CSV table of C-alpha atoms in Angstrom, one decimal:
chain,number,residue,atom,x,y,z
A,1,MET,CA,85.7,101.7,106.6
A,2,ASN,CA,85.3,104.6,104.9
A,3,LYS,CA,83.2,106.0,102.1
A,4,LEU,CA,82.6,102.4,100.3
A,5,ARG,CA,83.5,103.6,97.1
A,6,ILE,CA,81.9,101.6,93.9
A,7,GLY,CA,81.7,101.5,90.4
A,8,TYR,CA,78.6,100.2,89.1
A,9,PHE,CA,78.0,98.0,85.9
A,10,ALA,CA,74.4,98.0,85.3
A,11,ASP,CA,71.1,97.5,83.3
A,12,GLY,CA,67.5,97.4,83.3
A,13,PRO,CA,64.7,97.2,85.8
A,14,TRP,CA,67.2,95.4,88.6
A,15,SER,CA,69.2,98.0,89.3
A,16,HIS,CA,67.2,100.7,89.2
A,17,LYS,CA,65.8,99.8,92.5
A,18,ALA,CA,69.3,98.9,93.4
A,19,ILE,CA,71.0,102.5,92.2
A,20,GLU,CA,67.9,104.3,93.9
A,21,LEU,CA,68.9,102.8,97.7
A,22,ILE,CA,72.6,102.7,97.1
A,23,SER,CA,72.7,106.5,95.7
A,24,ALA,CA,70.8,107.5,98.9
A,25,ASP,CA,73.9,106.0,102.0
A,26,PRO,CA,75.7,108.5,102.6
A,27,ASN,CA,78.1,105.5,103.3
A,28,ILE,CA,78.2,104.4,99.6
A,29,ASP,CA,79.8,106.5,96.7
A,30,ILE,CA,79.2,105.6,93.1
A,31,LEU,CA,82.2,106.3,90.9
A,32,PHE,CA,80.9,105.7,88.0
A,33,ILE,CA,78.0,103.3,86.0
A,34,THR,CA,78.8,101.4,83.2
A,35,PRO,CA,75.8,99.8,81.5
A,36,ARG,CA,75.5,97.1,78.7
A,37,TYR,CA,77.1,98.3,76.2
A,38,ASP,CA,73.6,97.2,73.5
A,39,THR,CA,70.8,98.8,75.0
A,40,GLN,CA,73.4,101.8,77.3
A,41,ASP,CA,70.6,102.6,79.6
A,42,PRO,CA,68.4,105.6,79.4
A,43,VAL,CA,67.4,105.4,82.9
A,44,LEU,CA,71.0,104.8,84.1
A,45,LYS,CA,72.1,107.5,82.2
A,46,LYS,CA,69.7,110.1,84.2
A,47,TRP,CA,71.1,108.7,87.2
A,48,SER,CA,74.6,109.2,86.0
A,49,GLU,CA,73.8,113.2,85.1
A,50,LYS,CA,71.9,113.5,88.3
A,51,LEU,CA,75.0,112.2,90.6
A,52,ASN,CA,77.2,114.1,88.1
A,53,ILE,CA,79.2,110.6,87.6
A,54,PRO,CA,80.9,108.5,84.5
A,55,PHE,CA,78.7,106.8,82.4
A,56,ILE,CA,81.0,105.0,80.9
A,57,VAL,CA,80.4,102.9,78.0
A,58,SER,CA,82.5,99.9,76.9
A,59,GLU,CA,82.4,96.7,74.3
A,60,ASN,CA,84.7,95.4,75.7
A,61,VAL,CA,85.5,95.6,79.9
A,62,ASN,CA,88.4,93.5,79.6
A,63,SER,CA,90.3,95.4,77.1
A,64,GLN,CA,93.6,97.1,79.0
A,65,GLU,CA,92.3,100.5,78.2
A,66,PHE,CA,89.5,100.0,79.7
A,67,CYS,CA,90.7,98.6,82.7
A,68,ARG,CA,93.6,101.2,82.5
A,69,GLU,CA,90.4,103.8,82.6
A,70,MET,CA,89.0,101.8,85.7
A,71,ARG,CA,92.4,101.9,88.0
A,72,GLY,CA,92.4,105.5,88.2
A,73,PHE,CA,89.1,105.5,89.7
A,74,ASP,CA,91.1,104.1,93.0
A,75,ALA,CA,87.6,102.1,93.6
A,76,ASP,CA,87.1,99.3,96.8
A,77,VAL,CA,84.7,96.7,94.9
A,78,PHE,CA,83.1,96.8,91.7
A,79,VAL,CA,78.9,96.2,91.4
A,80,SER,CA,76.9,94.2,88.4
A,81,MET,CA,73.3,94.1,88.8
A,82,SER,CA,72.3,92.8,85.0
A,83,PHE,CA,75.2,93.2,83.2
A,84,ASN,CA,76.0,91.1,80.8
A,85,GLN,CA,80.1,90.9,80.1
A,86,ILE,CA,82.0,87.6,81.0
A,87,LEU,CA,84.0,89.1,83.4
A,88,LYS,CA,87.8,87.8,83.2
A,89,HIS,CA,90.5,88.1,85.7
A,90,GLU,CA,92.0,91.4,84.7
A,91,ILE,CA,89.0,93.3,85.4
A,92,ILE,CA,88.2,91.5,88.7
A,93,ASN,CA,90.8,91.9,90.3
A,94,VAL,CA,91.7,96.1,89.2
A,95,PRO,CA,89.6,97.3,92.4
A,96,LYS,CA,90.8,96.6,96.4
A,97,PHE,CA,88.1,94.0,97.0
A,98,GLY,CA,87.0,92.7,93.2
A,99,PHE,CA,83.9,92.5,91.8
A,100,ILE,CA,80.8,91.7,93.3
A,101,ASN,CA,77.3,90.2,91.8
A,102,CYS,CA,73.7,89.9,92.6
A,103,HIS,CA,72.2,86.9,91.3
A,104,ALA,CA,68.7,85.7,91.4
A,105,GLY,CA,69.1,82.4,92.2
A,106,ALA,CA,69.9,80.7,95.5
A,107,LEU,CA,73.5,79.5,95.1
A,108,PRO,CA,74.9,76.9,94.3
A,109,PHE,CA,71.8,76.2,92.7
A,110,TYR,CA,70.0,78.2,90.0
A,111,ARG,CA,73.3,79.5,88.1
A,112,GLY,CA,73.1,80.5,85.2
A,113,ARG,CA,70.3,82.3,83.0
A,114,ASN,CA,66.2,83.0,83.6
A,115,PRO,CA,66.2,80.7,87.3
A,116,LEU,CA,62.9,83.0,88.3
A,117,ASN,CA,61.6,80.5,84.7
A,118,TRP,CA,63.1,77.2,86.2
A,119,VAL,CA,62.5,77.4,89.9
A,120,LEU,CA,58.9,77.6,88.6
A,121,ILE,CA,59.6,75.0,85.9
A,122,ASN,CA,61.0,72.5,88.9
A,123,GLY,CA,57.5,73.5,91.3
A,124,GLU,CA,60.0,75.2,93.9
A,125,THR,CA,58.5,76.4,96.6
A,126,GLU,CA,61.3,79.2,97.8
A,127,PHE,CA,63.2,81.2,95.1
A,128,GLY,CA,66.6,83.0,96.5
A,129,ILE,CA,69.0,85.6,95.9
A,130,THR,CA,73.1,86.0,95.9
A,131,VAL,CA,75.1,88.4,96.5
A,132,HIS,CA,78.2,86.9,95.7
A,133,GLN,CA,81.8,87.2,95.0
A,134,VAL,CA,82.5,87.1,90.5
A,135,ASP,CA,85.3,84.6,89.7
A,136,SER,CA,86.3,83.2,87.0
A,137,GLY,CA,83.1,80.9,86.4
A,138,ILE,CA,80.1,81.2,86.1
A,139,ASP,CA,77.9,82.2,89.4
A,140,THR,CA,80.3,80.1,91.2
A,141,GLY,CA,82.2,83.2,93.3
A,142,ASP,CA,82.1,82.9,97.2
A,143,ILE,CA,78.5,84.2,98.4
A,144,LEU,CA,78.0,87.3,100.7
A,145,LEU,CA,75.2,87.2,100.9
A,146,GLN,CA,71.7,85.0,100.4
A,147,ARG,CA,67.9,85.5,101.4
A,148,LEU,CA,65.1,83.1,100.3
A,149,TYR,CA,61.6,84.2,99.4
A,150,PRO,CA,58.5,82.4,99.1
A,151,ILE,CA,57.0,81.7,96.0
A,152,GLU,CA,52.8,80.8,96.6
A,153,LEU,CA,50.6,78.9,94.4
A,154,ASN,CA,49.4,82.0,92.4
A,155,ASP,CA,52.5,83.6,91.6
A,156,ASP,CA,53.8,83.1,88.0
A,157,TYR,CA,57.0,84.7,86.1
A,158,GLY,CA,56.0,88.3,86.5
A,159,THR,CA,55.2,88.1,90.0
A,160,LEU,CA,58.2,86.5,90.7
A,161,LEU,CA,60.2,88.9,88.4
A,162,ASN,CA,58.3,91.8,90.2
A,163,LYS,CA,59.4,90.8,93.3
A,164,ALA,CA,62.9,89.7,92.8
A,165,ILE,CA,63.6,93.3,91.0
A,166,THR,CA,62.3,95.0,94.4
A,167,GLU,CA,64.6,92.3,96.5
A,168,CYS,CA,67.8,91.9,94.5
A,169,GLY,CA,67.9,96.1,95.6
A,170,ASN,CA,67.4,95.7,98.9
A,171,ILE,CA,70.2,93.0,99.3
A,172,LEU,CA,72.9,94.3,96.8
A,173,HIS,CA,72.4,97.7,98.7
A,174,ASP,CA,72.3,95.5,102.3
A,175,ALA,CA,75.1,93.6,101.5
A,176,LEU,CA,76.9,96.9,100.6
A,177,SER,CA,76.3,99.0,103.5
A,178,GLY,CA,77.7,95.8,105.6
A,179,PHE,CA,80.3,95.4,103.0
A,180,ASP,CA,83.0,95.5,105.8
A,181,GLU,CA,81.3,92.7,108.1
A,182,LEU,CA,80.6,90.2,105.0
A,183,VAL,CA,82.0,86.6,106.2
A,184,PRO,CA,82.6,85.4,102.9
A,185,LYS,CA,81.3,81.9,102.1
A,186,LYS,CA,82.1,78.9,99.8
A,187,GLN,CA,79.7,77.6,97.4
A,188,THR,CA,81.5,74.1,98.0
A,189,ASP,CA,80.4,74.3,101.6
A,190,ILE,CA,76.8,74.2,100.6
A,191,HIS,CA,77.0,71.6,97.7
A,192,PRO,CA,79.8,70.2,95.5
A,193,VAL,CA,78.0,69.9,92.6
A,194,GLY,CA,75.1,72.4,92.2
A,195,THR,CA,72.8,73.1,89.5
A,196,TYR,CA,73.3,74.8,85.9
A,197,PHE,CA,70.9,75.9,83.7
A,198,GLY,CA,71.3,77.4,80.7
A,199,MET,CA,69.5,80.5,78.5
A,200,ARG,CA,66.4,79.2,77.0
A,201,LYS,CA,65.6,79.3,73.7
A,202,HIS,CA,63.3,79.8,70.1
A,203,GLY,CA,61.5,76.3,70.8
A,204,ASP,CA,61.6,75.9,74.7
A,205,GLU,CA,58.6,77.4,74.9
A,206,LYS,CA,56.6,74.3,73.6
A,207,LEU,CA,54.1,72.8,76.1
A,208,SER,CA,53.5,68.9,76.5
A,209,PHE,CA,50.6,67.6,78.2
A,210,LYS,CA,52.9,64.0,78.6
A,211,ASN,CA,54.0,65.3,81.7
A,212,THR,CA,51.9,65.6,85.1
A,213,SER,CA,49.6,68.0,85.5
A,214,LEU,CA,51.3,69.9,88.0
A,215,ASP,CA,54.5,70.2,85.7
A,216,VAL,CA,51.9,71.3,83.3
A,217,PHE,CA,50.7,73.8,85.2
A,218,ASN,CA,54.4,74.9,86.2
A,219,PHE,CA,55.8,75.0,82.8
A,220,ILE,CA,53.1,77.3,82.2
A,221,ARG,CA,53.0,80.0,85.0
A,222,ALA,CA,56.9,79.6,84.6
A,223,ILE,CA,57.1,81.4,81.0
A,224,THR,CA,53.1,83.7,81.1
A,225,TYR,CA,53.7,87.3,80.4
A,226,PRO,CA,56.1,89.3,80.2
A,227,GLY,CA,57.2,86.0,79.2
A,228,PRO,CA,56.4,84.4,75.6
A,229,GLY,CA,54.0,82.3,77.1
A,230,ALA,CA,53.4,77.8,76.7
A,231,ARG,CA,52.1,76.8,72.4
A,232,PHE,CA,50.4,74.5,71.5
A,233,TYR,CA,48.5,73.6,68.3
A,234,VAL,CA,45.0,72.9,67.3
A,235,GLY,CA,44.9,71.3,63.8
A,236,GLY,CA,47.2,74.1,62.3
A,237,SER,CA,46.7,76.7,64.4
A,238,GLU,CA,49.5,77.9,67.0
A,239,TYR,CA,48.3,78.9,70.6
A,240,ILE,CA,49.7,80.2,73.8
A,241,ALA,CA,48.1,79.4,77.0
A,242,TRP,CA,49.0,82.3,79.2
A,243,ARG,CA,47.0,80.6,82.8
A,244,SER,CA,46.0,76.9,84.2
A,245,GLU,CA,44.2,76.3,87.2
A,246,MET,CA,44.7,72.3,89.0
A,247,ILE,CA,41.6,70.7,89.5
A,248,GLU,CA,41.1,69.8,92.9
A,249,ASN,CA,40.8,65.7,93.4
A,250,ALA,CA,40.6,65.4,89.4
A,251,PRO,CA,41.6,61.5,89.0
A,252,VAL,CA,43.5,59.5,88.0
A,253,TYR,CA,43.4,58.1,84.8
A,254,LYS,CA,44.7,56.7,81.2
A,255,ALA,CA,42.9,58.6,78.1
A,256,THR,CA,44.2,60.3,74.8
A,257,ILE,CA,46.5,62.6,76.6
A,258,GLY,CA,46.3,66.4,75.4
A,259,GLU,CA,42.5,66.0,74.4
A,260,VAL,CA,39.6,68.1,75.6
A,261,VAL,CA,37.6,65.7,78.2
A,262,GLY,CA,35.5,68.4,80.2
A,263,ARG,CA,34.5,72.2,79.9
A,264,SER,CA,33.1,74.6,82.0
A,265,ASN,CA,32.7,78.6,82.1
A,266,LYS,CA,36.1,78.9,83.5
A,267,GLY,CA,37.7,76.8,80.6
A,268,VAL,CA,38.8,73.3,79.2
A,269,VAL,CA,39.5,70.2,80.7
A,270,ILE,CA,43.5,69.0,79.1
A,271,LYS,CA,43.8,64.9,79.7
A,272,THR,CA,47.8,65.4,81.0
A,273,ALA,CA,49.4,62.0,81.8
A,274,ASP,CA,48.4,61.3,84.8
A,275,THR,CA,45.0,63.7,85.4
A,276,SER,CA,43.4,66.4,83.6
A,277,ILE,CA,44.6,70.5,83.9
A,278,LEU,CA,41.7,73.4,83.7
A,279,LEU,CA,42.8,75.8,80.7
A,280,THR,CA,41.5,79.1,81.4
A,281,GLU,CA,43.2,81.8,79.8
A,282,ILE,CA,44.3,81.4,76.2
A,283,SER,CA,45.7,83.7,72.7
A,284,LYS,CA,46.2,82.2,69.2
A,285,VAL,CA,49.8,83.4,68.3
A,286,GLY,CA,49.5,86.4,65.8
A,287,CYS,CA,46.3,88.1,68.1
A,288,ASN,CA,47.2,90.8,71.2
A,289,GLU,CA,44.0,89.2,73.2
A,290,ARG,CA,42.8,86.8,75.6
A,291,ILE,CA,40.4,84.5,76.0
A,292,ILE,CA,39.0,81.7,78.0
A,293,PRO,CA,39.0,78.3,75.6
A,294,THR,CA,35.5,76.9,74.4
A,295,PHE,CA,37.5,74.3,72.9
A,296,ARG,CA,35.0,71.3,71.8
A,297,ILE,CA,35.0,68.2,73.6
A,298,GLY,CA,37.3,65.8,71.9
A,299,THR,CA,39.7,68.4,70.7
A,300,ARG,CA,43.5,67.3,70.4
A,301,LEU,CA,45.8,70.2,71.8
A,302,ALA,CA,49.6,69.6,70.6
A,303,ASP,CA,52.7,70.1,70.9
A,304,HIS,CA,53.9,70.4,66.9
A,305,GLU,CA,51.2,71.5,63.9
A,306,ARG,CA,49.5,68.6,62.6
């Protein structure tokens, strides 16, 4: 194959690592960059200036006008990296080989939004990154390249995000550099249904100790910084749980769920649905200072204001 000619639809840190690798590859030509309309990523703007290519902003990339402009580039493939517009039939079929996307989930599982949060909430031991063809569904196109990465017990949303940003760039570049050798695989050949996760919304951050200790631990690490943090109440005050630890060999017993049942220099022990968990780092909502919790034994933590 001659040089692969691509259009880059992208936004944010995910796209920065990728464009660094792609632009340095002598066998790939980036013809233009289209950023998200609402953010118009200034880093990508600088890349367009550095590469001397158009920076094309569009409120609707599916419009006839935009598609007509895109046909003039005679691209081989369009690439989506953290782009946020729904791509429809017209724009998908403009380039010779269609549109591809990089998704931080092991398709056909973890389709949709916030896959890195959800893999932690579900207690997975690995997460995937998939380069796939874009079709009319949501993350349902044929898989072109997929890799799995381990999730360690000390990983949280922040560490997974850093890994994914780096590895998304690597796998996307690898897919493009070996594009003519990729063999599409239908997702239904892996699983007939798969899974889908919607965007997390306000209120989803409420922490319930009515779950098992492991579920509580996974929930806290899944939405810790740079997420909103897991929220709970003590009396009329709202707090954020940033970190917790599992307690080795914690006994299984019935008692008041959400109650402080122990204290140490590392934090407070909270009764859960099955055992107990050590809460080690919190802050009060509206206060930036993170502290080791020192609630008295008998204090009750709830998922709503009392």
